[in-house]
Amino acid sequence: MERAIEKILISADEIEEKVAEVGMKISEDYDGKNPIFVGVLKGCFVFMADLMRHVTIPCTMDFMAVSSYKGTTSTGAVMINKDLKQDIEGRHLILVEDILDSGVTLNYLKNYLMVRKPASVAIVTLMDKPAHRKADVYADYACFDVPDAFVVGYGLDYNERFRNLPYIGILKPEVYSK
Ligand code: IMP
Ligand code: MG
């Protein structure tokens, strides 16, 4: 697996430190608001598991599953594969994403959920990759700004592989040009 990685972009230690910091910041900002964290599967699962252990306020969690991606290029179409079952009217929503790239997915999700009248919707993302932003959407909390490269690890995949790497790495171009 490691042979497919060109370089480590963010180490496991760096991730740990930053995720703790963001978890504590959210805890301060949402104190008394009983937010609901909504993880966007599958990419969020490692990040969210670590983040939640640094959130010290009462809150609840749920997950949605969307797909918009094939290989390293976005298809631009967003599909909801798993929706929320609970009522979110009046709740403070925090969407948890692995990476904000074109912004098409989160922009779609945000609008999709707004209709249900939550009290607020915020976005926390592990990585922000602003190079290809198409939709007018911003992260309220972003752990890392990343350059225009295809990254894997810590939940992020290339064709379902590499999610289990403990760090964020840049994939060797020959892996996806094969
Ligand atoms: P967006 O709709 O273009 O913002 O894409 C969001 C989704 O695309 C993310 O949740 C990821 O699943 C996927 N994605 C975007 N960039 C990368 C990357 O560099 N590596 C792995 N997945 C990515
Ligand atoms: Mg994703």
PDB file of C-alpha atoms and ligand atoms in Angstrom:
ATOM      1  CA  MET A   1       0.000   0.000   0.000  1.00  0.00           C
ATOM      2  CA  GLU A   2       2.778   2.433   0.977  1.00  0.00           C
ATOM      3  CA  ARG A   3       4.440   1.925  -2.409  1.00  0.00           C
ATOM      4  CA  ALA A   4       1.494   3.684  -4.061  1.00  0.00           C
ATOM      5  CA  ILE A   5       2.120   6.861  -2.041  1.00  0.00           C
ATOM      6  CA  GLU A   6       4.299   9.569  -3.525  1.00  0.00           C
ATOM      7  CA  LYS A   7       4.640  11.509  -0.297  1.00  0.00           C
ATOM      8  CA  ILE A   8       3.046  11.951   3.100  1.00  0.00           C
ATOM      9  CA  LEU A   9       1.224  15.273   3.022  1.00  0.00           C
ATOM     10  CA  ILE A  10      -0.067  15.295   6.614  1.00  0.00           C
ATOM     11  CA  SER A  11       1.320  12.954   9.247  1.00  0.00           C
ATOM     12  CA  ALA A  12      -0.757  11.060  11.793  1.00  0.00           C
ATOM     13  CA  ASP A  13       0.670  13.249  14.582  1.00  0.00           C
ATOM     14  CA  GLU A  14      -0.225  16.468  12.783  1.00  0.00           C
ATOM     15  CA  ILE A  15      -3.751  15.194  12.183  1.00  0.00           C
ATOM     16  CA  GLU A  16      -4.180  14.192  15.815  1.00  0.00           C
ATOM     17  CA  GLU A  17      -3.115  17.590  17.101  1.00  0.00           C
ATOM     18  CA  LYS A  18      -5.262  19.616  14.697  1.00  0.00           C
ATOM     19  CA  VAL A  19      -8.381  17.455  15.070  1.00  0.00           C
ATOM     20  CA  ALA A  20      -8.201  17.865  18.854  1.00  0.00           C
ATOM     21  CA  GLU A  21      -7.946  21.637  18.449  1.00  0.00           C
ATOM     22  CA  VAL A  22     -10.962  21.807  16.116  1.00  0.00           C
ATOM     23  CA  GLY A  23     -13.000  19.543  18.413  1.00  0.00           C
ATOM     24  CA  MET A  24     -12.334  21.856  21.334  1.00  0.00           C
ATOM     25  CA  LYS A  25     -13.185  24.954  19.285  1.00  0.00           C
ATOM     26  CA  ILE A  26     -16.523  23.459  18.205  1.00  0.00           C
ATOM     27  CA  SER A  27     -17.249  22.557  21.835  1.00  0.00           C
ATOM     28  CA  GLU A  28     -16.803  26.209  22.820  1.00  0.00           C
ATOM     29  CA  ASP A  29     -18.813  27.565  19.901  1.00  0.00           C
ATOM     30  CA  TYR A  30     -21.745  25.168  20.374  1.00  0.00           C
ATOM     31  CA  ASP A  31     -21.914  25.111  24.150  1.00  0.00           C
ATOM     32  CA  GLY A  32     -25.578  24.839  25.178  1.00  0.00           C
ATOM     33  CA  LYS A  33     -26.782  24.268  21.595  1.00  0.00           C
ATOM     34  CA  ASN A  34     -27.020  20.464  21.561  1.00  0.00           C
ATOM     35  CA  PRO A  35     -25.800  20.205  17.947  1.00  0.00           C
ATOM     36  CA  ILE A  36     -26.274  17.219  15.687  1.00  0.00           C
ATOM     37  CA  PHE A  37     -23.170  16.107  13.830  1.00  0.00           C
ATOM     38  CA  VAL A  38     -24.016  14.642  10.456  1.00  0.00           C
ATOM     39  CA  GLY A  39     -21.186  12.639   8.951  1.00  0.00           C
ATOM     40  CA  VAL A  40     -21.030  12.356   5.188  1.00  0.00           C
ATOM     41  CA  LEU A  41     -20.112   8.731   4.505  1.00  0.00           C
ATOM     42  CA  LYS A  42     -17.928   7.024   3.729  1.00  0.00           C
ATOM     43  CA  GLY A  43     -14.959   9.365   3.728  1.00  0.00           C
ATOM     44  CA  CYS A  44     -15.762  10.996   7.084  1.00  0.00           C
ATOM     45  CA  PHE A  45     -15.658   7.905   9.242  1.00  0.00           C
ATOM     46  CA  VAL A  46     -12.079   8.069  10.561  1.00  0.00           C
ATOM     47  CA  PHE A  47     -12.075  11.849  10.982  1.00  0.00           C
ATOM     48  CA  MET A  48     -15.453  11.921  12.681  1.00  0.00           C
ATOM     49  CA  ALA A  49     -14.525   9.139  15.110  1.00  0.00           C
ATOM     50  CA  ASP A  50     -11.460  11.101  16.215  1.00  0.00           C
ATOM     51  CA  LEU A  51     -13.161  14.494  16.184  1.00  0.00           C
ATOM     52  CA  MET A  52     -16.071  13.364  18.341  1.00  0.00           C
ATOM     53  CA  ARG A  53     -13.735  12.260  21.116  1.00  0.00           C
ATOM     54  CA  HIS A  54     -12.668  15.900  21.465  1.00  0.00           C
ATOM     55  CA  VAL A  55     -16.182  17.288  21.529  1.00  0.00           C
ATOM     56  CA  THR A  56     -16.994  17.779  25.199  1.00  0.00           C
ATOM     57  CA  ILE A  57     -20.570  19.110  25.000  1.00  0.00           C
ATOM     58  CA  PRO A  58     -23.874  17.202  24.756  1.00  0.00           C
ATOM     59  CA  CYS A  59     -24.632  16.420  21.110  1.00  0.00           C
ATOM     60  CA  THR A  60     -26.022  13.704  18.868  1.00  0.00           C
ATOM     61  CA  MET A  61     -24.710  12.094  15.704  1.00  0.00           C
ATOM     62  CA  ASP A  62     -26.100  10.725  12.499  1.00  0.00           C
ATOM     63  CA  PHE A  63     -24.861   9.833   9.045  1.00  0.00           C
ATOM     64  CA  MET A  64     -25.765  10.381   5.450  1.00  0.00           C
ATOM     65  CA  ALA A  65     -24.267   8.649   2.466  1.00  0.00           C
ATOM     66  CA  VAL A  66     -23.805  10.433  -0.812  1.00  0.00           C
ATOM     67  CA  SER A  67     -21.854   9.649  -3.921  1.00  0.00           C
ATOM     68  CA  SER A  68     -20.592  11.949  -6.598  1.00  0.00           C
ATOM     69  CA  TYR A  69     -17.240  10.561  -7.439  1.00  0.00           C
ATOM     70  CA  LYS A  70     -15.759   7.961  -9.736  1.00  0.00           C
ATOM     71  CA  GLY A  71     -11.983   7.537  -9.563  1.00  0.00           C
ATOM     72  CA  THR A  72     -10.220  10.891  -9.350  1.00  0.00           C
ATOM     73  CA  THR A  73     -12.740  13.019 -11.212  1.00  0.00           C
ATOM     74  CA  SER A  74     -16.088  14.190  -9.890  1.00  0.00           C
ATOM     75  CA  THR A  75     -19.116  13.240 -11.948  1.00  0.00           C
ATOM     76  CA  GLY A  76     -20.805  16.432 -10.774  1.00  0.00           C
ATOM     77  CA  ALA A  77     -24.019  14.561  -9.965  1.00  0.00           C
ATOM     78  CA  VAL A  78     -24.848  13.985  -6.301  1.00  0.00           C
ATOM     79  CA  MET A  79     -26.832  10.957  -5.208  1.00  0.00           C
ATOM     80  CA  ILE A  80     -28.293  10.501  -1.719  1.00  0.00           C
ATOM     81  CA  ASN A  81     -27.732   6.862  -0.817  1.00  0.00           C
ATOM     82  CA  LYS A  82     -28.688   7.161   2.860  1.00  0.00           C
ATOM     83  CA  ASP A  83     -30.774   9.932   4.366  1.00  0.00           C
ATOM     84  CA  LEU A  84     -31.466  11.071   7.944  1.00  0.00           C
ATOM     85  CA  LYS A  85     -34.477   9.476   9.583  1.00  0.00           C
ATOM     86  CA  GLN A  86     -34.883  11.953  12.404  1.00  0.00           C
ATOM     87  CA  ASP A  87     -36.474  15.362  12.435  1.00  0.00           C
ATOM     88  CA  ILE A  88     -33.886  18.137  12.310  1.00  0.00           C
ATOM     89  CA  GLU A  89     -36.208  21.132  12.526  1.00  0.00           C
ATOM     90  CA  GLY A  90     -34.770  23.674  14.946  1.00  0.00           C
ATOM     91  CA  ARG A  91     -31.533  21.736  15.449  1.00  0.00           C
ATOM     92  CA  HIS A  92     -28.014  23.062  14.932  1.00  0.00           C
ATOM     93  CA  LEU A  93     -26.504  20.895  12.214  1.00  0.00           C
ATOM     94  CA  ILE A  94     -22.794  20.351  11.729  1.00  0.00           C
ATOM     95  CA  LEU A  95     -21.929  18.502   8.526  1.00  0.00           C
ATOM     96  CA  VAL A  96     -18.723  16.479   8.826  1.00  0.00           C
ATOM     97  CA  GLU A  97     -16.832  15.943   5.552  1.00  0.00           C
ATOM     98  CA  ASP A  98     -13.477  14.486   4.623  1.00  0.00           C
ATOM     99  CA  ILE A  99     -12.629  17.001   1.911  1.00  0.00           C
ATOM    100  CA  LEU A 100     -14.213  20.058   0.343  1.00  0.00           C
ATOM    101  CA  ASP A 101     -13.158  20.019  -3.296  1.00  0.00           C
ATOM    102  CA  SER A 102     -15.477  21.442  -5.980  1.00  0.00           C
ATOM    103  CA  GLY A 103     -18.018  22.023  -3.209  1.00  0.00           C
ATOM    104  CA  VAL A 104     -20.777  20.473  -5.332  1.00  0.00           C
ATOM    105  CA  THR A 105     -21.536  17.724  -2.779  1.00  0.00           C
ATOM    106  CA  LEU A 106     -21.743  19.979   0.270  1.00  0.00           C
ATOM    107  CA  ASN A 107     -23.600  22.712  -1.544  1.00  0.00           C
ATOM    108  CA  TYR A 108     -26.189  20.177  -2.646  1.00  0.00           C
ATOM    109  CA  LEU A 109     -26.441  18.635   0.828  1.00  0.00           C
ATOM    110  CA  LYS A 110     -26.727  21.976   2.561  1.00  0.00           C
ATOM    111  CA  ASN A 111     -29.596  23.068   0.316  1.00  0.00           C
ATOM    112  CA  TYR A 112     -31.213  19.642   0.579  1.00  0.00           C
ATOM    113  CA  LEU A 113     -31.227  19.825   4.390  1.00  0.00           C
ATOM    114  CA  MET A 114     -32.162  23.519   4.678  1.00  0.00           C
ATOM    115  CA  VAL A 115     -35.659  22.659   3.495  1.00  0.00           C
ATOM    116  CA  ARG A 116     -36.176  20.815   6.804  1.00  0.00           C
ATOM    117  CA  LYS A 117     -35.651  24.064   8.705  1.00  0.00           C
ATOM    118  CA  PRO A 118     -32.672  23.375  10.966  1.00  0.00           C
ATOM    119  CA  ALA A 119     -31.694  26.291  13.245  1.00  0.00           C
ATOM    120  CA  SER A 120     -28.300  26.469  11.498  1.00  0.00           C
ATOM    121  CA  VAL A 121     -26.033  24.457   9.211  1.00  0.00           C
ATOM    122  CA  ALA A 122     -22.246  24.542   9.544  1.00  0.00           C
ATOM    123  CA  ILE A 123     -19.526  22.578   7.815  1.00  0.00           C
ATOM    124  CA  VAL A 124     -16.482  20.987   9.376  1.00  0.00           C
ATOM    125  CA  THR A 125     -14.040  19.420   6.966  1.00  0.00           C
ATOM    126  CA  LEU A 126     -10.756  17.645   7.477  1.00  0.00           C
ATOM    127  CA  MET A 127      -9.349  19.191   4.306  1.00  0.00           C
ATOM    128  CA  ASP A 128     -10.157  22.169   2.186  1.00  0.00           C
ATOM    129  CA  LYS A 129      -8.935  22.001  -1.436  1.00  0.00           C
ATOM    130  CA  PRO A 130      -9.972  25.371  -2.902  1.00  0.00           C
ATOM    131  CA  ALA A 131      -8.300  24.953  -6.321  1.00  0.00           C
ATOM    132  CA  HIS A 132     -11.376  23.526  -8.087  1.00  0.00           C
ATOM    133  CA  ARG A 133     -14.181  25.202  -6.155  1.00  0.00           C
ATOM    134  CA  LYS A 134     -17.289  25.431  -8.353  1.00  0.00           C
ATOM    135  CA  ALA A 135     -20.036  25.990  -5.805  1.00  0.00           C
ATOM    136  CA  ASP A 136     -20.257  28.942  -3.456  1.00  0.00           C
ATOM    137  CA  VAL A 137     -19.669  26.983  -0.275  1.00  0.00           C
ATOM    138  CA  TYR A 138     -17.194  27.499   2.544  1.00  0.00           C
ATOM    139  CA  ALA A 139     -16.039  25.464   5.510  1.00  0.00           C
ATOM    140  CA  ASP A 140     -16.795  26.910   8.941  1.00  0.00           C
ATOM    141  CA  TYR A 141     -14.044  24.714  10.339  1.00  0.00           C
ATOM    142  CA  ALA A 142     -11.257  23.297   8.166  1.00  0.00           C
ATOM    143  CA  CYS A 143      -8.383  21.373   9.691  1.00  0.00           C
ATOM    144  CA  PHE A 144      -6.025  21.643   6.717  1.00  0.00           C
ATOM    145  CA  ASP A 145      -5.812  23.512   3.433  1.00  0.00           C
ATOM    146  CA  VAL A 146      -4.413  21.171   0.819  1.00  0.00           C
ATOM    147  CA  PRO A 147      -2.919  21.763  -2.639  1.00  0.00           C
ATOM    148  CA  ASP A 148      -4.413  20.554  -5.889  1.00  0.00           C
ATOM    149  CA  ALA A 149      -3.457  16.872  -5.683  1.00  0.00           C
ATOM    150  CA  PHE A 150      -5.401  13.671  -5.232  1.00  0.00           C
ATOM    151  CA  VAL A 151      -5.004  12.566  -1.627  1.00  0.00           C
ATOM    152  CA  VAL A 152      -5.848   9.325   0.147  1.00  0.00           C
ATOM    153  CA  GLY A 153      -5.768   7.908   3.656  1.00  0.00           C
ATOM    154  CA  TYR A 154      -7.422   8.652   7.008  1.00  0.00           C
ATOM    155  CA  GLY A 155     -10.795   7.708   5.491  1.00  0.00           C
ATOM    156  CA  LEU A 156     -10.233   8.963   1.947  1.00  0.00           C
ATOM    157  CA  ASP A 157     -10.077   6.481  -0.876  1.00  0.00           C
ATOM    158  CA  TYR A 158      -9.079   5.947  -4.435  1.00  0.00           C
ATOM    159  CA  ASN A 159     -11.627   3.471  -5.846  1.00  0.00           C
ATOM    160  CA  GLU A 160     -12.363   2.272  -2.272  1.00  0.00           C
ATOM    161  CA  ARG A 161      -8.719   1.603  -1.401  1.00  0.00           C
ATOM    162  CA  PHE A 162      -6.301   3.350   0.988  1.00  0.00           C
ATOM    163  CA  ARG A 163      -8.934   4.462   3.537  1.00  0.00           C
ATOM    164  CA  ASN A 164      -7.017   2.642   6.258  1.00  0.00           C
ATOM    165  CA  LEU A 165      -3.761   4.602   5.941  1.00  0.00           C
ATOM    166  CA  PRO A 166      -3.223   6.486   9.237  1.00  0.00           C
ATOM    167  CA  TYR A 167      -1.934   9.614   7.427  1.00  0.00           C
ATOM    168  CA  ILE A 168      -2.882  11.697   4.392  1.00  0.00           C
ATOM    169  CA  GLY A 169      -0.758  10.877   1.374  1.00  0.00           C
ATOM    170  CA  ILE A 170      -0.508  11.977  -2.211  1.00  0.00           C
ATOM    171  CA  LEU A 171      -1.096   9.082  -4.553  1.00  0.00           C
ATOM    172  CA  LYS A 172       1.488   8.336  -7.250  1.00  0.00           C
ATOM    173  CA  PRO A 173      -0.047   9.393 -10.582  1.00  0.00           C
ATOM    174  CA  GLU A 174       0.824   5.994 -12.102  1.00  0.00           C
ATOM    175  CA  VAL A 175      -1.656   4.387  -9.680  1.00  0.00           C
ATOM    176  CA  TYR A 176      -4.626   6.082 -11.302  1.00  0.00           C
ATOM    177  CA  SER A 177      -3.293   6.365 -14.842  1.00  0.00           C
ATOM    178  CA  LYS A 178      -3.045   2.578 -15.089  1.00  0.00           C
TER     179      LYS A 178
HETATM  180  P1  IMP B   1     -16.793  17.860  -4.130  1.00  0.00           P
HETATM  181  O1  IMP B   1     -18.256  17.661  -4.340  1.00  0.00           O
HETATM  182  O2  IMP B   1     -16.059  18.068  -5.427  1.00  0.00           O
HETATM  183  O3  IMP B   1     -16.449  18.921  -3.106  1.00  0.00           O
HETATM  184  O4  IMP B   1     -16.210  16.467  -3.662  1.00  0.00           O
HETATM  185  C1  IMP B   1     -16.378  16.004  -2.421  1.00  0.00           C
HETATM  186  C2  IMP B   1     -16.028  14.536  -2.366  1.00  0.00           C
HETATM  187  O5  IMP B   1     -15.142  14.107  -3.389  1.00  0.00           O
HETATM  188  C3  IMP B   1     -15.291  14.281  -1.088  1.00  0.00           C
HETATM  189  O6  IMP B   1     -16.179  14.039  -0.031  1.00  0.00           O
HETATM  190  C4  IMP B   1     -14.445  13.076  -1.441  1.00  0.00           C
HETATM  191  O7  IMP B   1     -15.188  11.893  -1.219  1.00  0.00           O
HETATM  192  C5  IMP B   1     -14.162  13.228  -2.896  1.00  0.00           C
HETATM  193  N1  IMP B   1     -12.811  13.807  -3.117  1.00  0.00           N
HETATM  194  C6  IMP B   1     -12.491  15.040  -3.535  1.00  0.00           C
HETATM  195  N2  IMP B   1     -11.161  15.216  -3.613  1.00  0.00           N
HETATM  196  C7  IMP B   1     -10.605  14.046  -3.218  1.00  0.00           C
HETATM  197  C8  IMP B   1      -9.251  13.581  -3.057  1.00  0.00           C
HETATM  198  O8  IMP B   1      -8.246  14.286  -3.266  1.00  0.00           O
HETATM  199  N3  IMP B   1      -9.110  12.301  -2.618  1.00  0.00           N
HETATM  200  C9  IMP B   1     -10.165  11.487  -2.345  1.00  0.00           C
HETATM  201  N4  IMP B   1     -11.445  11.871  -2.465  1.00  0.00           N
HETATM  202  C10 IMP B   1     -11.664  13.134  -2.914  1.00  0.00           C
HETATM  203 MG    MG B   2     -16.705  12.136   0.789  1.00  0.00          MG
END
